[in-house]
PDB file of C-alpha atoms in Angstrom:
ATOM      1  CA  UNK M  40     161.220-136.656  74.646  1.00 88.00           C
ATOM      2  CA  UNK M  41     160.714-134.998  77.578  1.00 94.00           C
ATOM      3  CA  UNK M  42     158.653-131.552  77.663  1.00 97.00           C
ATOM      4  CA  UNK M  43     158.376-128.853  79.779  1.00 98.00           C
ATOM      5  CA  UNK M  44     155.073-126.396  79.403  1.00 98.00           C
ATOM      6  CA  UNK M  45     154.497-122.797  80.370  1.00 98.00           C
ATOM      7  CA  UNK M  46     152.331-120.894  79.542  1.00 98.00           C
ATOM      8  CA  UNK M  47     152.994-119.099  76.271  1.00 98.00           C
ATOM      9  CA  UNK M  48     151.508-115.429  77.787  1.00 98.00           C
ATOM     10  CA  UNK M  49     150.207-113.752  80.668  1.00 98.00           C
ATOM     11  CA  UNK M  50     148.739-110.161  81.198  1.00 98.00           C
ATOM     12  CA  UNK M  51     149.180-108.468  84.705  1.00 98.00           C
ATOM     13  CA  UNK M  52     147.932-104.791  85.812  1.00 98.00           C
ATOM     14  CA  UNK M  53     150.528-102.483  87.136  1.00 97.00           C
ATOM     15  CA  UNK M  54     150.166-103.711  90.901  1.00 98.00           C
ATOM     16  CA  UNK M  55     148.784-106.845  90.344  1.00 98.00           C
ATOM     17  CA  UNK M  56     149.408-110.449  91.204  1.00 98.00           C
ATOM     18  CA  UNK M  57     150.263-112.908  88.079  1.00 98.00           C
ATOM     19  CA  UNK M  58     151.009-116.648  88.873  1.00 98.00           C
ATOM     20  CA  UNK M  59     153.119-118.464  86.044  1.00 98.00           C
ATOM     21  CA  UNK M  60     153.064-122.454  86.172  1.00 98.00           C
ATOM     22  CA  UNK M  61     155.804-124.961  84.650  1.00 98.00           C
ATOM     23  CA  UNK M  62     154.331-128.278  84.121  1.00 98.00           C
ATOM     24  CA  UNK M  63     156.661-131.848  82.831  1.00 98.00           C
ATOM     25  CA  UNK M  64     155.477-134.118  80.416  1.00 97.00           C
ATOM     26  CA  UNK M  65     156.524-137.141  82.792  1.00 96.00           C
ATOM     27  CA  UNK M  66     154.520-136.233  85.319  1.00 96.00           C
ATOM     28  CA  UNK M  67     154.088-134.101  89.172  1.00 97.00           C
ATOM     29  CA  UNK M  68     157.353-131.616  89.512  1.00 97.00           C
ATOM     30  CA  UNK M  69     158.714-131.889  92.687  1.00 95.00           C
ATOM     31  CA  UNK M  70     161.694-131.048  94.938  1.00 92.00           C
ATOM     32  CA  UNK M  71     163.404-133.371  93.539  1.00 93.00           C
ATOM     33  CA  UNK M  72     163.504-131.958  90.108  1.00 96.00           C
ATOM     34  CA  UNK M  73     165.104-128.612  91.444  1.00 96.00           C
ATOM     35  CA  UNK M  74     162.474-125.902  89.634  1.00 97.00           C
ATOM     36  CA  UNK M  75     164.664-122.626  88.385  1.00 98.00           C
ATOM     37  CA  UNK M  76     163.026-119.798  87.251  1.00 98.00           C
ATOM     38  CA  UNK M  77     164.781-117.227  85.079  1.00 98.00           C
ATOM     39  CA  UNK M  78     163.499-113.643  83.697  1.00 98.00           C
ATOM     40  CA  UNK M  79     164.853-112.496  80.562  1.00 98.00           C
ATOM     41  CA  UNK M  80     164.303-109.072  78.947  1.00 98.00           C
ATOM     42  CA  UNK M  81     164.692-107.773  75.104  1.00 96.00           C
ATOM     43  CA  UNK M  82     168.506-107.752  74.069  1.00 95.00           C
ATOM     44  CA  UNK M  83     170.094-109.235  77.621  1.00 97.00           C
ATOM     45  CA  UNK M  84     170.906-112.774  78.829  1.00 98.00           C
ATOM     46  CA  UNK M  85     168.739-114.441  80.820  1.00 98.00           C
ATOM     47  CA  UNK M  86     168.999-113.446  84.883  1.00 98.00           C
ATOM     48  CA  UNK M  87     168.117-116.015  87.760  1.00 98.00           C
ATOM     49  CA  UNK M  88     165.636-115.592  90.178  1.00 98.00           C
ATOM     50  CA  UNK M  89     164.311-118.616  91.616  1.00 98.00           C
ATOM     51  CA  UNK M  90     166.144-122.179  92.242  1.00 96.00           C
ATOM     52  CA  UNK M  91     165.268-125.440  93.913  1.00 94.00           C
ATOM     53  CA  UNK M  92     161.551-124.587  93.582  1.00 95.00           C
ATOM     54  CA  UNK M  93     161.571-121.632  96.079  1.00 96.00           C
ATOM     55  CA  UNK M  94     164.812-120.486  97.050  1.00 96.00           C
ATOM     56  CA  UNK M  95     165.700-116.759  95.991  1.00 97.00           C
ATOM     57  CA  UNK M  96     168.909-115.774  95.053  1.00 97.00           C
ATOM     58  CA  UNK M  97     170.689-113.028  96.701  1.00 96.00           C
ATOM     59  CA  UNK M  98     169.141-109.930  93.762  1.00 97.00           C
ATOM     60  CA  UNK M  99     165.706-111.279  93.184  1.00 98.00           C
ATOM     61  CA  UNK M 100     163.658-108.426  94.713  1.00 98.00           C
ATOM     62  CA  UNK M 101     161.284-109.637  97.107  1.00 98.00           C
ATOM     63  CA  UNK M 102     157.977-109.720  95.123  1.00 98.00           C
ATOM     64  CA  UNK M 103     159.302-112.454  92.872  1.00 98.00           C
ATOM     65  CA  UNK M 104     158.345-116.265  95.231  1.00 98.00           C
ATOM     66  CA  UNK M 105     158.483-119.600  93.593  1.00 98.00           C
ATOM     67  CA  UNK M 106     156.581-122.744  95.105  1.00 97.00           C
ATOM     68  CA  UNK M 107     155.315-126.157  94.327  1.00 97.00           C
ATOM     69  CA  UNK M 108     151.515-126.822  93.586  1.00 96.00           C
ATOM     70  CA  UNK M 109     149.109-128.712  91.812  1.00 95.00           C
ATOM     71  CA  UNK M 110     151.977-131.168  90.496  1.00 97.00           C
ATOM     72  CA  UNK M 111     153.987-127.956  89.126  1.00 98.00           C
ATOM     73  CA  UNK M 112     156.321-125.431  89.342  1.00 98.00           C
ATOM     74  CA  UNK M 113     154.709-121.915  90.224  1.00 98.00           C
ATOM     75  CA  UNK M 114     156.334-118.622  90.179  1.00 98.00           C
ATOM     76  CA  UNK M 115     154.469-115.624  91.418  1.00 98.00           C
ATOM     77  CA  UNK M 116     154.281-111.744  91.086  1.00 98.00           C
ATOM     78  CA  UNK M 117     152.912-109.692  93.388  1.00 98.00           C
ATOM     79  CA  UNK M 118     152.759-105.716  92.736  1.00 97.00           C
ATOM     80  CA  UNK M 119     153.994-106.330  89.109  1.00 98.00           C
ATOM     81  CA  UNK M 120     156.058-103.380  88.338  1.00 98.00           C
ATOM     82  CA  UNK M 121     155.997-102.146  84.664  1.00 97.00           C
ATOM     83  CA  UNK M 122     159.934-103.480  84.498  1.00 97.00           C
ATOM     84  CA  UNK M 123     158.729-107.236  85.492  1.00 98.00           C
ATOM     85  CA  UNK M 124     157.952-107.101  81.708  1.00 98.00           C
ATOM     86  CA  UNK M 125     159.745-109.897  79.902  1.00 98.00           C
ATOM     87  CA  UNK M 126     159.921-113.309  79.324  1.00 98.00           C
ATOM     88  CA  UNK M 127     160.220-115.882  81.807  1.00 98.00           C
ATOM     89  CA  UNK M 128     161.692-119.420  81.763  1.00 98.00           C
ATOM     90  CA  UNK M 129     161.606-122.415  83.485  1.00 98.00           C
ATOM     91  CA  UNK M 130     163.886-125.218  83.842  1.00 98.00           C
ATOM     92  CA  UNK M 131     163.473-128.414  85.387  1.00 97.00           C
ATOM     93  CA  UNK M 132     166.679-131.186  86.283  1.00 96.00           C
ATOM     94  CA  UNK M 133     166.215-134.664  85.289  1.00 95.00           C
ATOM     95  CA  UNK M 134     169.320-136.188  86.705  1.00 89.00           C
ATOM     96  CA  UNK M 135     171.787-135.084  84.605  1.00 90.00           C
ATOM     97  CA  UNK M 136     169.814-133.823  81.219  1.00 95.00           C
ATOM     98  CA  UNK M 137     167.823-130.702  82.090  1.00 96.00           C
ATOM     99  CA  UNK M 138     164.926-129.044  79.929  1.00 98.00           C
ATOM    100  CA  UNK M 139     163.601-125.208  79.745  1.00 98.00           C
ATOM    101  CA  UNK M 140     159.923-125.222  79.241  1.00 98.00           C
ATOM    102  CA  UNK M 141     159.047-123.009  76.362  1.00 98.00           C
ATOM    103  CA  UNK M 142     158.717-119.424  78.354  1.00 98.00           C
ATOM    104  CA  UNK M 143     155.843-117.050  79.329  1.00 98.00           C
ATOM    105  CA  UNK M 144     155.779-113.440  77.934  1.00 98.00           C
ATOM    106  CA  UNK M 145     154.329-111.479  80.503  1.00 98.00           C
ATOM    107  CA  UNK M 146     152.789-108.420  79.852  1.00 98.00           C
ATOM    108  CA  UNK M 147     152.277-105.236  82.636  1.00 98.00           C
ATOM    109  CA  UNK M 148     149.466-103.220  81.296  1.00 94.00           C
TER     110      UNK M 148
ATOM    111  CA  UNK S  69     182.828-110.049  90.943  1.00 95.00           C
ATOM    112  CA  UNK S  70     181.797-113.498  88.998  1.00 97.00           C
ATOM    113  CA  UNK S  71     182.145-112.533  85.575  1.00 98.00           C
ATOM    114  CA  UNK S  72     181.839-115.250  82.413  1.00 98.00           C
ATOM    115  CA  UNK S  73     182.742-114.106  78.639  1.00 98.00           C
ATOM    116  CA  UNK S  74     182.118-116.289  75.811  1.00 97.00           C
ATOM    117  CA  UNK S  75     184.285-116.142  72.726  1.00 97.00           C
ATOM    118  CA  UNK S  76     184.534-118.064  69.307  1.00 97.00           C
ATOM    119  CA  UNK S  77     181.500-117.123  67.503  1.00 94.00           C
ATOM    120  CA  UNK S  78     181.006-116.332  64.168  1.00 96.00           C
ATOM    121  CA  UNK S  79     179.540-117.572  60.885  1.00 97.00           C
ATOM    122  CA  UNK S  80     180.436-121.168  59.969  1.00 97.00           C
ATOM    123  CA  UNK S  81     179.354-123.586  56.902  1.00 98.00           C
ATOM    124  CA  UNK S  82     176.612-126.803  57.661  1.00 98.00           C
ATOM    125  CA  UNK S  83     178.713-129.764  58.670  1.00 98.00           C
ATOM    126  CA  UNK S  84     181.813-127.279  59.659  1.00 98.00           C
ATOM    127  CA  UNK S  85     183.607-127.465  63.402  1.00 98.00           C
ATOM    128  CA  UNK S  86     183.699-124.239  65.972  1.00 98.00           C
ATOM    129  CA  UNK S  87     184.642-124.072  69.199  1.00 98.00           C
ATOM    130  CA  UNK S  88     183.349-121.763  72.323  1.00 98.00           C
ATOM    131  CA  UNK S  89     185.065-120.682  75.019  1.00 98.00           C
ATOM    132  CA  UNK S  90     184.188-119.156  78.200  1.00 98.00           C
ATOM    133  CA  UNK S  91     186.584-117.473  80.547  1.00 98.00           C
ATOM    134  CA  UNK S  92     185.378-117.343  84.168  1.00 98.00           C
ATOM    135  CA  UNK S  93     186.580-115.149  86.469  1.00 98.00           C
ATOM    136  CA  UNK S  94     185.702-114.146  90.480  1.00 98.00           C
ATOM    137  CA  UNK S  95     185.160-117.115  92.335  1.00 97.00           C
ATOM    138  CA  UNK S  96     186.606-120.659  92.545  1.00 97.00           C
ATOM    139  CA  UNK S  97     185.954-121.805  89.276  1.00 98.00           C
ATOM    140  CA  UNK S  98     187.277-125.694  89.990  1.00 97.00           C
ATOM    141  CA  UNK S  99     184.270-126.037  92.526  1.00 96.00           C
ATOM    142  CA  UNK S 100     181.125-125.163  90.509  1.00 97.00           C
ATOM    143  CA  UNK S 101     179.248-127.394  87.281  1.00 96.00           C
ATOM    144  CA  UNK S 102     179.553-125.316  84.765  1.00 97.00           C
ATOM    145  CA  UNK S 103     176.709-125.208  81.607  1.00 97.00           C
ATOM    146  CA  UNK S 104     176.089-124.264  78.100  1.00 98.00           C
ATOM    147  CA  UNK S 105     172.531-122.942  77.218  1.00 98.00           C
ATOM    148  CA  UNK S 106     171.987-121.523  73.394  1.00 98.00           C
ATOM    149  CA  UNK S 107     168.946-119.538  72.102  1.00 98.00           C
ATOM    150  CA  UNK S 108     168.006-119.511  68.416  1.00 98.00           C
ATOM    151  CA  UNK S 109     166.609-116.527  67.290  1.00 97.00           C
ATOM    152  CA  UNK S 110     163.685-115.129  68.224  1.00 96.00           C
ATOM    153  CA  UNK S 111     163.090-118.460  70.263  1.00 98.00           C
ATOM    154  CA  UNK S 112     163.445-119.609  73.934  1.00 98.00           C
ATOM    155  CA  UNK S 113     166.243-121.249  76.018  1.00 98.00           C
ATOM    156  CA  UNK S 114     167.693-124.546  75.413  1.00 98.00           C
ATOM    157  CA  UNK S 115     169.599-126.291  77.630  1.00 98.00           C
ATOM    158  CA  UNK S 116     172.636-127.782  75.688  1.00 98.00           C
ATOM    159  CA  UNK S 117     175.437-129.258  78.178  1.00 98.00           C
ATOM    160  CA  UNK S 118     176.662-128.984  81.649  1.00 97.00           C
ATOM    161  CA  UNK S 119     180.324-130.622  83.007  1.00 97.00           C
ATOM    162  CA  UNK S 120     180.874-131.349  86.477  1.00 96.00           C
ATOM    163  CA  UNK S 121     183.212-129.056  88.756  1.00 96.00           C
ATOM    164  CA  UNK S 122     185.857-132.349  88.228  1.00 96.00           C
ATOM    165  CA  UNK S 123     185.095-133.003  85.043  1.00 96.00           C
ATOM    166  CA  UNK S 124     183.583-136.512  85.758  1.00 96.00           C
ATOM    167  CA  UNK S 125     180.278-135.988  84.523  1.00 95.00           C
ATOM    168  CA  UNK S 126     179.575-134.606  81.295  1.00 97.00           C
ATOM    169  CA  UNK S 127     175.246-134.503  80.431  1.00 96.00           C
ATOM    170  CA  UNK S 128     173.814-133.464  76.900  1.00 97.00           C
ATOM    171  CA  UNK S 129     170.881-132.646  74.667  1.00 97.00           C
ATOM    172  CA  UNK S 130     169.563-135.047  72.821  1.00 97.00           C
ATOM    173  CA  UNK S 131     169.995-132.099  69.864  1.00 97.00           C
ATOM    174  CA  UNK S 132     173.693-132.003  69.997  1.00 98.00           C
ATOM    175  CA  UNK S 133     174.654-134.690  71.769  1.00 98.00           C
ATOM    176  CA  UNK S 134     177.439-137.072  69.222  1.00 97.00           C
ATOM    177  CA  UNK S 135     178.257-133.461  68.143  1.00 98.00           C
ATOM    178  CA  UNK S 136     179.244-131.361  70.742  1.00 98.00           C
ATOM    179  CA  UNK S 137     181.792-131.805  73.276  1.00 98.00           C
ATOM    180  CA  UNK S 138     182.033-130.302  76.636  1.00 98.00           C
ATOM    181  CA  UNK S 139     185.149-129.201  78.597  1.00 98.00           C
ATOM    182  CA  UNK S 140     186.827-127.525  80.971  1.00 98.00           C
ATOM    183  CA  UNK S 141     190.169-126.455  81.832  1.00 98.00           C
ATOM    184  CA  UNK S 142     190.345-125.831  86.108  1.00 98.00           C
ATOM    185  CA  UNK S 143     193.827-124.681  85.573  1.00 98.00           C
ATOM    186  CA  UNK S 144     193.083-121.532  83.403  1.00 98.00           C
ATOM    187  CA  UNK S 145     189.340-121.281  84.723  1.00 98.00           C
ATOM    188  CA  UNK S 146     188.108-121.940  81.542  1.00 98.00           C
ATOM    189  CA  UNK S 147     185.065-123.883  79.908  1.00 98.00           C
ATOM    190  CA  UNK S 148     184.679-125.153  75.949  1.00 98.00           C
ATOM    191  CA  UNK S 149     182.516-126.554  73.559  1.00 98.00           C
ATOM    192  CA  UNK S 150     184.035-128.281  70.693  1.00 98.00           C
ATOM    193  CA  UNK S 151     180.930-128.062  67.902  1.00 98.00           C
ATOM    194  CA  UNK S 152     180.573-130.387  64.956  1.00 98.00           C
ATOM    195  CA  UNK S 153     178.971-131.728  62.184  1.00 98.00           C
ATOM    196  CA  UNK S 154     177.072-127.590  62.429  1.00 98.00           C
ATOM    197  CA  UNK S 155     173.841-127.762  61.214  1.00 98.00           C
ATOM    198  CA  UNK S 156     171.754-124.531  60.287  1.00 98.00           C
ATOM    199  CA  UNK S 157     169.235-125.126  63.536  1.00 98.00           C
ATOM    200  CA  UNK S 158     172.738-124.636  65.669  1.00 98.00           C
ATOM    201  CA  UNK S 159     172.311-121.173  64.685  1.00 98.00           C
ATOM    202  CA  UNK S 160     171.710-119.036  68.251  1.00 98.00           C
ATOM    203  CA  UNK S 161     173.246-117.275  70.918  1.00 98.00           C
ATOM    204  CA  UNK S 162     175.141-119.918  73.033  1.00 98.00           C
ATOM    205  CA  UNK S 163     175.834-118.228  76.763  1.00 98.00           C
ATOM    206  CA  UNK S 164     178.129-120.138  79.443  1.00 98.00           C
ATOM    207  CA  UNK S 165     176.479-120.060  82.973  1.00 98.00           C
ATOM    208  CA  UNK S 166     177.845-120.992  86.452  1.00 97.00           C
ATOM    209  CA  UNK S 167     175.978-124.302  88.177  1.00 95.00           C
ATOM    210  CA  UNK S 168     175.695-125.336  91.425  1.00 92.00           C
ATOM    211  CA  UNK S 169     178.904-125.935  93.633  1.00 90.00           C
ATOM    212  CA  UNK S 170     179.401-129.224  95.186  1.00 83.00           C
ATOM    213  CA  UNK S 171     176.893-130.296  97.356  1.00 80.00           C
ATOM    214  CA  UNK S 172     174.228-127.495  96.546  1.00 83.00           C
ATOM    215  CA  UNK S 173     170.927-127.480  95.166  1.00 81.00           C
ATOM    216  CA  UNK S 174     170.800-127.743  91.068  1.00 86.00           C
ATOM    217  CA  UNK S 175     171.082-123.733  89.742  1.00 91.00           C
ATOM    218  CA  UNK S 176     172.332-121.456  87.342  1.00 95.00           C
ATOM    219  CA  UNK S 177     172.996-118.445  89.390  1.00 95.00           C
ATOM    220  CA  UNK S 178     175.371-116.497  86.609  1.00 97.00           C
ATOM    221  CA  UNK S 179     175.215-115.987  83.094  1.00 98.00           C
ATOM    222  CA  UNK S 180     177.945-114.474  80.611  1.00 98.00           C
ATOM    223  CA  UNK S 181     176.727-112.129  77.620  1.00 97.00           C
ATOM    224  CA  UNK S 182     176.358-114.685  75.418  1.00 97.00           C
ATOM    225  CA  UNK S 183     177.747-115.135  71.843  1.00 97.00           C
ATOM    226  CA  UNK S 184     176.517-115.740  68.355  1.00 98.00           C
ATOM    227  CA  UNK S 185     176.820-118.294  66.443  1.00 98.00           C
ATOM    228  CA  UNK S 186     175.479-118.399  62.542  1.00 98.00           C
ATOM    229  CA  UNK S 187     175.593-121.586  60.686  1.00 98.00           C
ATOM    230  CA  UNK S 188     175.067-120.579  56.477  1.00 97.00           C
ATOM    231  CA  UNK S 189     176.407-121.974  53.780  1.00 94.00           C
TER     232      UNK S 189
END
């Protein structure tokens, strides 16, 4: 079975820079496995912000980037605002079947 | 404006059917993969299904898959997913999202409200 790891929590200073990574059991994410990233706060669905690894949809304010490194997803924060507070999800494609990874509760404090 | 509402929820015995809908509304709906993504309480995201634009290709969790059908209707822009043999870990929010259109990189981009359903005896 197929897993997809994140990690569970992350702090980040008002300001500050967090990187959150998304790793696959079977091995190096790449392109090919089209990395989306997805924030979701208390009480709401889940909103999109990042897909094929780095693209940015058309809302996802500008400090939000997504890339490829080490063998994994990576999305980063820079000048975490106290309303980047939430959880945030990864999901990886795997022709056909796809998998969230278990999400990272970040923390602005 | 692309708006998604789910519908059919509710609370339903162990090894008792439901079925989901989602109406989609604001763009083309017969040209975008559509998907099914549930969330158990107090838990993360699981991917459950996704259907083609056409209908052609049809992809499943290994958690539901035997169990759940999905479907879609391009005539009345709508989506479905026929659950079965409802076992208490089925228990979650189940929200419809928008995929990728033909030919476009692998995404959901929108996500409906999401809707509850409770599986108790």
């Amino acid at each position: 079975q197929t897993v997809v790891t994140q990690e569970p929590s992350l702090t980040v200073s008002p300001g500050g820079t967090v990187t959150l990574t998304c790793a696959s059991s079977t091995g190096a994410v790449t392109s090919s496995y089209y990395p989306n990233w997805f924030q979701q706060k208390r009480g709401q669905a889940p909103r999109a912000l990042i897909y094929s690894g780095s693209n940015k949809h058309s809302w996802t304010p500008a400090r939000f980037s997504g890339s490829l490194l080490g063998g994994k997803a990576v999305l980063t924060l820079s000048g975490a605002q106290p309303e980047d507070e939430a959880d945030y999800y990864c999901l990886i494609y795997y022709g056909g079947v796809q998998v969230f990874g278990g999400g990272t509760k970040l923390t602005v404090l | 404006q692309v708006q998604l509402v789910e519908s059919g929820g509710g609370v339903v015995q162990p090894g008792r059917s439901l079925k989901l809908s989602c109406a989609a509304s604001g763009f083309i709906f017969r040209s975008y993969a559509m998907h099914w993504v549930r969330q158990a309480p107090g838990k993360g995201l699981e991917w459950v299904a996704v259907i083609s634009h056409d209908g052609r290709f049809i992809y499943y969790a290994d958690s539901v898959k035997g169990r759940f059908i999905i479907s879609r209707d391009n005539s009345k822009n709508t989506l479905d997913m026929q659950m079965n043999s409802l076992k208490t870990e089925d228990t979650a929010i189940y929200y419809c999202s928008r995929g990728a259109i033909v030919g476009a990189p692998k995404q959901l981009d929108f996500w409906g409200q999401g809707n509850l359903v409770t599986v108790s005896s």
